[in-house]
Amino acid sequence: MALLSGGEMLVRSLAAEGVDFVFGYPGGAALHIYDAIFQQSEFKHILVRHEQAATHAADGYTRATGKTGVVLVTSGPGATNAITGIATAYMDSIPMVVISGQVQSHLIGDDAFQEVDMIGMSRPIVKHSFLIKHPSEIAETVKKAFYIASTGRPGPVVIDIPKDMTHPHEKFEYVPAGPVEMRSYAPVEKGHTGQIRKALQLLVSAKRPVIYTGGGVVQGEACDELTILAKALNAPVTNTLMGLGAFPGTDPQFIGMLGMHGTVEANEAMHNADVILAVGARFDDRVTNTPSKFCPTAKIIHIDIDPASISKTIRADIPIVGSAKSVLTEMVKLASEIDETVDQDANASWWAQINAWRERAGIYHAQRYEPSQGELIKPQDVIKSISKATNGDAFVTTDVGQHQMFAAQYYQFNKPRRWINSGGLGTMGFGIPAAMGAKFAHREADVVCVTGEGSVQMNIQELSTCLQYGLPIKIICLNNQALGMVRQWQDMNYDSRYSESLYEDSLPDFVKLAESYGHVGMQVTRFEDLDEAMTKAFAMKDKLVFMDVRVDQSEHVYPMQIAPNGSMRDMWLSKTERN
Amino acid sequence: MRRIISILMENSPGALSRVVGLFSQRGYNIETLNVAPTEDETLSRLTLTTVGDDRKIEQITKQLNKLIDVAKLVDLTEGAHIERELMLVKVRAAGSYRAEVKRNVDIFRGQIIDVTPTTYTVQLAGDTDKLNAFVDSIGTDNVLEVARTGVSGVSRGEKVLTL
């Protein structure tokens, strides 16, 4: 019989879950746990410089691997700093286990030093949470937390542990957790076969089908099944911002991202479709534009693991609750069994229509922006240059804003889990720590953080973490010396009144900044130097390179849906030209 | 439309706040709420009334079902059901009005459970309309204090909410 302290039990329980990395920051209420971590070698603890970065790093690690990320913070400010990252993971359904230290149990409620109600504070942004009341609960609770976080619709789970639960001198019998049994939680994996058959028949008989997929296909590891089905139907595929990479970005059947900054062909195809197959996507407002004008002629099949996502904003004609992988696998199998086939003529004329949209306004068919030249560097060309230097095969994280949209539009992801961004919450400061997490998971791969001079300053301190652990990520900063997306909206909707979106020569010298953190800094101000600088940066395999690229401040992200009251196809193609 | 949703949930700390938090977080209203442990002490039964169209109620029940602590729930108003609410109401009962209050209590089949020279405290059970009608019949001027439990209910017949 092993007698262990709560701290030791926690460490053992994490190791039992196969944890490789814990991202965290120590503090008073977590010191017993950190002492137990010091005395083990099963997993590595990564010391970040701010708890928000710990959550984003764990998140980036998860998105790049599919494994549940683990965060450890102390009570009070440690916990509050983690909140933004927990909300980020929650909005994008990322499995994460966050362990927070808490003040000693007899002090809870007394406004003790570094006390906050972490369970209460995190309640609306977690899938579930636990407060440990006795050390003997730790093993089972950790097991449950990982199970809840990673099954069904994934999400973050918080375990709040009062300091006295992990005291090194108070030892209890350690009983490793058995299989999880929860009467009140039983996620559905397998879809209803009758519904799947109905859906397939509707798809096969469709004249203008579109397959619209989201993060659920990437996280549900259903990309191969999606590709097989799309090929069998010869249907166009569009991905949400969260779903990029689920279907090869350079495949002719891929019609680009849809929604607010989606392609004309994707948004037109959706608007004119007669059948839409939505998989692991949630019809959020950045996709649908005005719900009452959404896809007026389409019958909607919606596959999702979360029943609450179905018919939440847009009513589904054929709802199917189940995991993307299980349902698509069954659909592919049924497709090989049924007698009906796709109407070739209808399919050909649908593709003729889609190709006409592509040729008229598609961003991949022709360059839709002014060419870069001399000191005029267009941000789109920077993304293209990164793509060239990395053969389109890097792990790309971003922050939030124009650079994020340009990266989503122009990198063209051919594999899942390569595209890592905060889609739902839109968290600036996500990029660098997420890239750290991805790099820990894939030491040999190129990991790029595409960022802006605004976002990057929200977690710039992590350059220090990168030095400590030798993380040669590449940070490409699209520096337009303004909050680009804010500026774009102010330009388009507020008569160019740039309220608080300009920095007025207050930006740091990013080259010196990178150097002071022990990294390589580069600056590119001329388009002719861009490709060469990019190649040079990616050739430095052992060095973190921060590349400050001065891009055109006046450039906007297009296409851009017209809101409010627009349909999916109502878009600006430039400042003056409507679709 | 008014709905009565009954929920079986884990009788654990925090479960109630998750249910109530969900309503405020997603902009739903709770009109009444009551909660107590069931015959199985590890489970609580929570009954609430809310207002919304079919679509909103569908979202509410789906979101509630997603909560890890919620084991099972039923929208009682979907089928035949019985609902009851308990009210304790302290009424001014002095002079000639004293007999009038007593008559009203008898008509509504309530019980007077506390008596002072100037007040009666009346216990009354029934559906929400009946309780409202009693208060109206006494007249709000004579009502000193009202304590209501909120609606509780069960389905009629064999149908039960159990694990």
mmCIF file of N, CA and C in Angstrom, chain A residues 493-541:
data_model
loop_
_atom_site.group_PDB
_atom_site.id
_atom_site.type_symbol
_atom_site.label_atom_id
_atom_site.label_comp_id
_atom_site.label_asym_id
_atom_site.label_seq_id
_atom_site.Cartn_x
_atom_site.Cartn_y
_atom_site.Cartn_z
ATOM 1 N N ASN A 493 -16.811 51.979 -41.560
ATOM 2 C CA ASN A 493 -18.089 52.238 -40.886
ATOM 3 C C ASN A 493 -18.127 53.512 -40.057
ATOM 4 N N TYR A 494 -16.977 54.140 -39.858
ATOM 5 C CA TYR A 494 -16.951 55.333 -38.989
ATOM 6 C C TYR A 494 -16.264 56.507 -39.675
ATOM 7 N N ASP A 495 -16.429 56.578 -41.014
ATOM 8 C CA ASP A 495 -15.877 57.702 -41.775
ATOM 9 C C ASP A 495 -14.410 57.982 -41.446
ATOM 10 N N SER A 496 -13.628 56.923 -41.319
ATOM 11 C CA SER A 496 -12.185 57.042 -41.096
ATOM 12 C C SER A 496 -11.806 57.821 -39.841
ATOM 13 N N ARG A 497 -12.663 57.772 -38.837
ATOM 14 C CA ARG A 497 -12.259 58.359 -37.543
ATOM 15 C C ARG A 497 -11.512 57.267 -36.783
ATOM 16 N N TYR A 498 -10.190 57.372 -36.767
ATOM 17 C CA TYR A 498 -9.353 56.306 -36.202
ATOM 18 C C TYR A 498 -9.196 56.464 -34.698
ATOM 19 N N SER A 499 -10.274 56.151 -34.002
ATOM 20 C CA SER A 499 -10.277 56.342 -32.563
ATOM 21 C C SER A 499 -9.381 55.318 -31.871
ATOM 22 N N GLU A 500 -8.282 55.776 -31.315
ATOM 23 C CA GLU A 500 -7.393 54.954 -30.484
ATOM 24 C C GLU A 500 -6.889 53.686 -31.190
ATOM 25 N N SER A 501 -6.644 53.775 -32.468
ATOM 26 C CA SER A 501 -6.129 52.601 -33.169
ATOM 27 C C SER A 501 -4.743 52.854 -33.765
ATOM 28 N N LEU A 502 -4.151 53.973 -33.400
ATOM 29 C CA LEU A 502 -2.825 54.307 -33.923
ATOM 30 C C LEU A 502 -1.827 54.443 -32.774
ATOM 31 N N TYR A 503 -0.550 54.122 -33.071
ATOM 32 C CA TYR A 503 0.453 54.095 -32.001
ATOM 33 C C TYR A 503 1.338 55.343 -31.923
ATOM 34 N N GLU A 504 1.246 56.159 -32.947
ATOM 35 C CA GLU A 504 1.981 57.435 -32.925
ATOM 36 C C GLU A 504 3.454 57.287 -32.509
ATOM 37 N N ASP A 505 4.212 56.547 -33.286
ATOM 38 C CA ASP A 505 5.660 56.420 -33.081
ATOM 39 C C ASP A 505 6.055 55.892 -31.710
ATOM 40 N N SER A 506 5.175 55.162 -31.078
ATOM 41 C CA SER A 506 5.502 54.668 -29.741
ATOM 42 C C SER A 506 5.906 53.195 -29.759
ATOM 43 N N LEU A 507 6.005 52.614 -30.941
ATOM 44 C CA LEU A 507 6.314 51.183 -31.018
ATOM 45 C C LEU A 507 7.779 50.927 -30.681
ATOM 46 N N PRO A 508 8.043 49.781 -30.078
ATOM 47 C CA PRO A 508 9.440 49.468 -29.776
ATOM 48 C C PRO A 508 10.211 49.119 -31.042
ATOM 49 N N ASP A 509 11.520 49.134 -30.939
ATOM 50 C CA ASP A 509 12.381 48.616 -32.002
ATOM 51 C C ASP A 509 12.376 47.094 -31.829
ATOM 52 N N PHE A 510 11.585 46.418 -32.663
ATOM 53 C CA PHE A 510 11.388 44.980 -32.464
ATOM 54 C C PHE A 510 12.673 44.167 -32.670
ATOM 55 N N VAL A 511 13.563 44.690 -33.514
ATOM 56 C CA VAL A 511 14.834 43.985 -33.737
ATOM 57 C C VAL A 511 15.650 43.967 -32.445
ATOM 58 N N LYS A 512 15.768 45.143 -31.829
ATOM 59 C CA LYS A 512 16.519 45.233 -30.570
ATOM 60 C C LYS A 512 15.814 44.462 -29.461
ATOM 61 N N LEU A 513 14.496 44.519 -29.498
ATOM 62 C CA LEU A 513 13.706 43.807 -28.483
ATOM 63 C C LEU A 513 13.999 42.313 -28.549
ATOM 64 N N ALA A 514 13.960 41.768 -29.772
ATOM 65 C CA ALA A 514 14.229 40.336 -29.951
ATOM 66 C C ALA A 514 15.649 40.024 -29.498
ATOM 67 N N GLU A 515 16.568 40.901 -29.848
ATOM 68 C CA GLU A 515 17.973 40.676 -29.488
ATOM 69 C C GLU A 515 18.171 40.723 -27.972
ATOM 70 N N SER A 516 17.454 41.622 -27.328
ATOM 71 C CA SER A 516 17.623 41.727 -25.876
ATOM 72 C C SER A 516 17.101 40.477 -25.170
ATOM 73 N N TYR A 517 16.188 39.770 -25.802
ATOM 74 C CA TYR A 517 15.725 38.493 -25.252
ATOM 75 C C TYR A 517 16.614 37.334 -25.720
ATOM 76 N N GLY A 518 17.672 37.637 -26.432
ATOM 77 C CA GLY A 518 18.609 36.589 -26.847
ATOM 78 C C GLY A 518 18.267 35.922 -28.161
ATOM 79 N N HIS A 519 17.403 36.549 -28.929
ATOM 80 C CA HIS A 519 16.983 35.959 -30.202
ATOM 81 C C HIS A 519 17.516 36.785 -31.378
ATOM 82 N N VAL A 520 17.125 36.357 -32.592
ATOM 83 C CA VAL A 520 17.529 37.088 -33.781
ATOM 84 C C VAL A 520 16.390 38.020 -34.207
ATOM 85 N N GLY A 521 16.715 39.272 -34.422
ATOM 86 C CA GLY A 521 15.720 40.215 -34.922
ATOM 87 C C GLY A 521 16.037 40.597 -36.357
ATOM 88 N N MET A 522 15.012 40.711 -37.183
ATOM 89 C CA MET A 522 15.205 41.138 -38.572
ATOM 90 C C MET A 522 14.130 42.157 -38.890
ATOM 91 N N GLN A 523 14.474 43.061 -39.791
ATOM 92 C CA GLN A 523 13.441 43.975 -40.259
ATOM 93 C C GLN A 523 13.435 43.983 -41.783
ATOM 94 N N VAL A 524 12.238 43.963 -42.357
ATOM 95 C CA VAL A 524 12.111 44.028 -43.809
ATOM 96 C C VAL A 524 11.247 45.239 -44.148
ATOM 97 N N THR A 525 11.802 46.117 -44.974
ATOM 98 C CA THR A 525 11.044 47.301 -45.350
ATOM 99 C C THR A 525 10.812 47.387 -46.863
ATOM 100 N N ARG A 526 11.521 46.529 -47.617
ATOM 101 C CA ARG A 526 11.375 46.561 -49.079
ATOM 102 C C ARG A 526 10.928 45.192 -49.570
ATOM 103 N N PHE A 527 9.974 45.208 -50.500
ATOM 104 C CA PHE A 527 9.392 43.974 -51.018
ATOM 105 C C PHE A 527 10.455 43.075 -51.643
ATOM 106 N N GLU A 528 11.438 43.677 -52.322
ATOM 107 C CA GLU A 528 12.467 42.894 -52.994
ATOM 108 C C GLU A 528 13.261 42.023 -52.006
ATOM 109 N N ASP A 529 13.306 42.460 -50.747
ATOM 110 C CA ASP A 529 14.107 41.724 -49.757
ATOM 111 C C ASP A 529 13.323 40.621 -49.049
ATOM 112 N N LEU A 530 12.008 40.599 -49.283
ATOM 113 C CA LEU A 530 11.123 39.767 -48.457
ATOM 114 C C LEU A 530 11.440 38.272 -48.551
ATOM 115 N N ASP A 531 11.421 37.733 -49.779
ATOM 116 C CA ASP A 531 11.602 36.284 -49.936
ATOM 117 C C ASP A 531 12.948 35.811 -49.407
ATOM 118 N N GLU A 532 13.969 36.617 -49.683
ATOM 119 C CA GLU A 532 15.313 36.237 -49.254
ATOM 120 C C GLU A 532 15.407 36.223 -47.725
ATOM 121 N N ALA A 533 14.816 37.255 -47.125
ATOM 122 C CA ALA A 533 14.832 37.333 -45.663
ATOM 123 C C ALA A 533 14.078 36.142 -45.070
ATOM 124 N N MET A 534 12.981 35.793 -45.706
ATOM 125 C CA MET A 534 12.160 34.691 -45.209
ATOM 126 C C MET A 534 12.946 33.377 -45.266
ATOM 127 N N THR A 535 13.592 33.140 -46.399
ATOM 128 C CA THR A 535 14.391 31.920 -46.555
ATOM 129 C C THR A 535 15.485 31.871 -45.496
ATOM 130 N N LYS A 536 16.128 33.015 -45.290
ATOM 131 C CA LYS A 536 17.207 33.109 -44.309
ATOM 132 C C LYS A 536 16.683 32.802 -42.898
ATOM 133 N N ALA A 537 15.521 33.367 -42.593
ATOM 134 C CA ALA A 537 14.956 33.173 -41.255
ATOM 135 C C ALA A 537 14.657 31.699 -41.004
ATOM 136 N N PHE A 538 14.043 31.041 -41.992
ATOM 137 C CA PHE A 538 13.665 29.637 -41.789
ATOM 138 C C PHE A 538 14.871 28.700 -41.872
ATOM 139 N N ALA A 539 15.958 29.200 -42.441
ATOM 140 C CA ALA A 539 17.175 28.382 -42.483
ATOM 141 C C ALA A 539 17.854 28.336 -41.115
ATOM 142 N N MET A 540 17.554 29.308 -40.265
ATOM 143 C CA MET A 540 18.153 29.305 -38.911
ATOM 144 C C MET A 540 17.346 28.366 -38.023
ATOM 145 N N LYS A 541 17.679 27.087 -38.118
ATOM 146 C CA LYS A 541 16.861 26.053 -37.466
ATOM 147 C C LYS A 541 16.909 26.135 -35.936
#
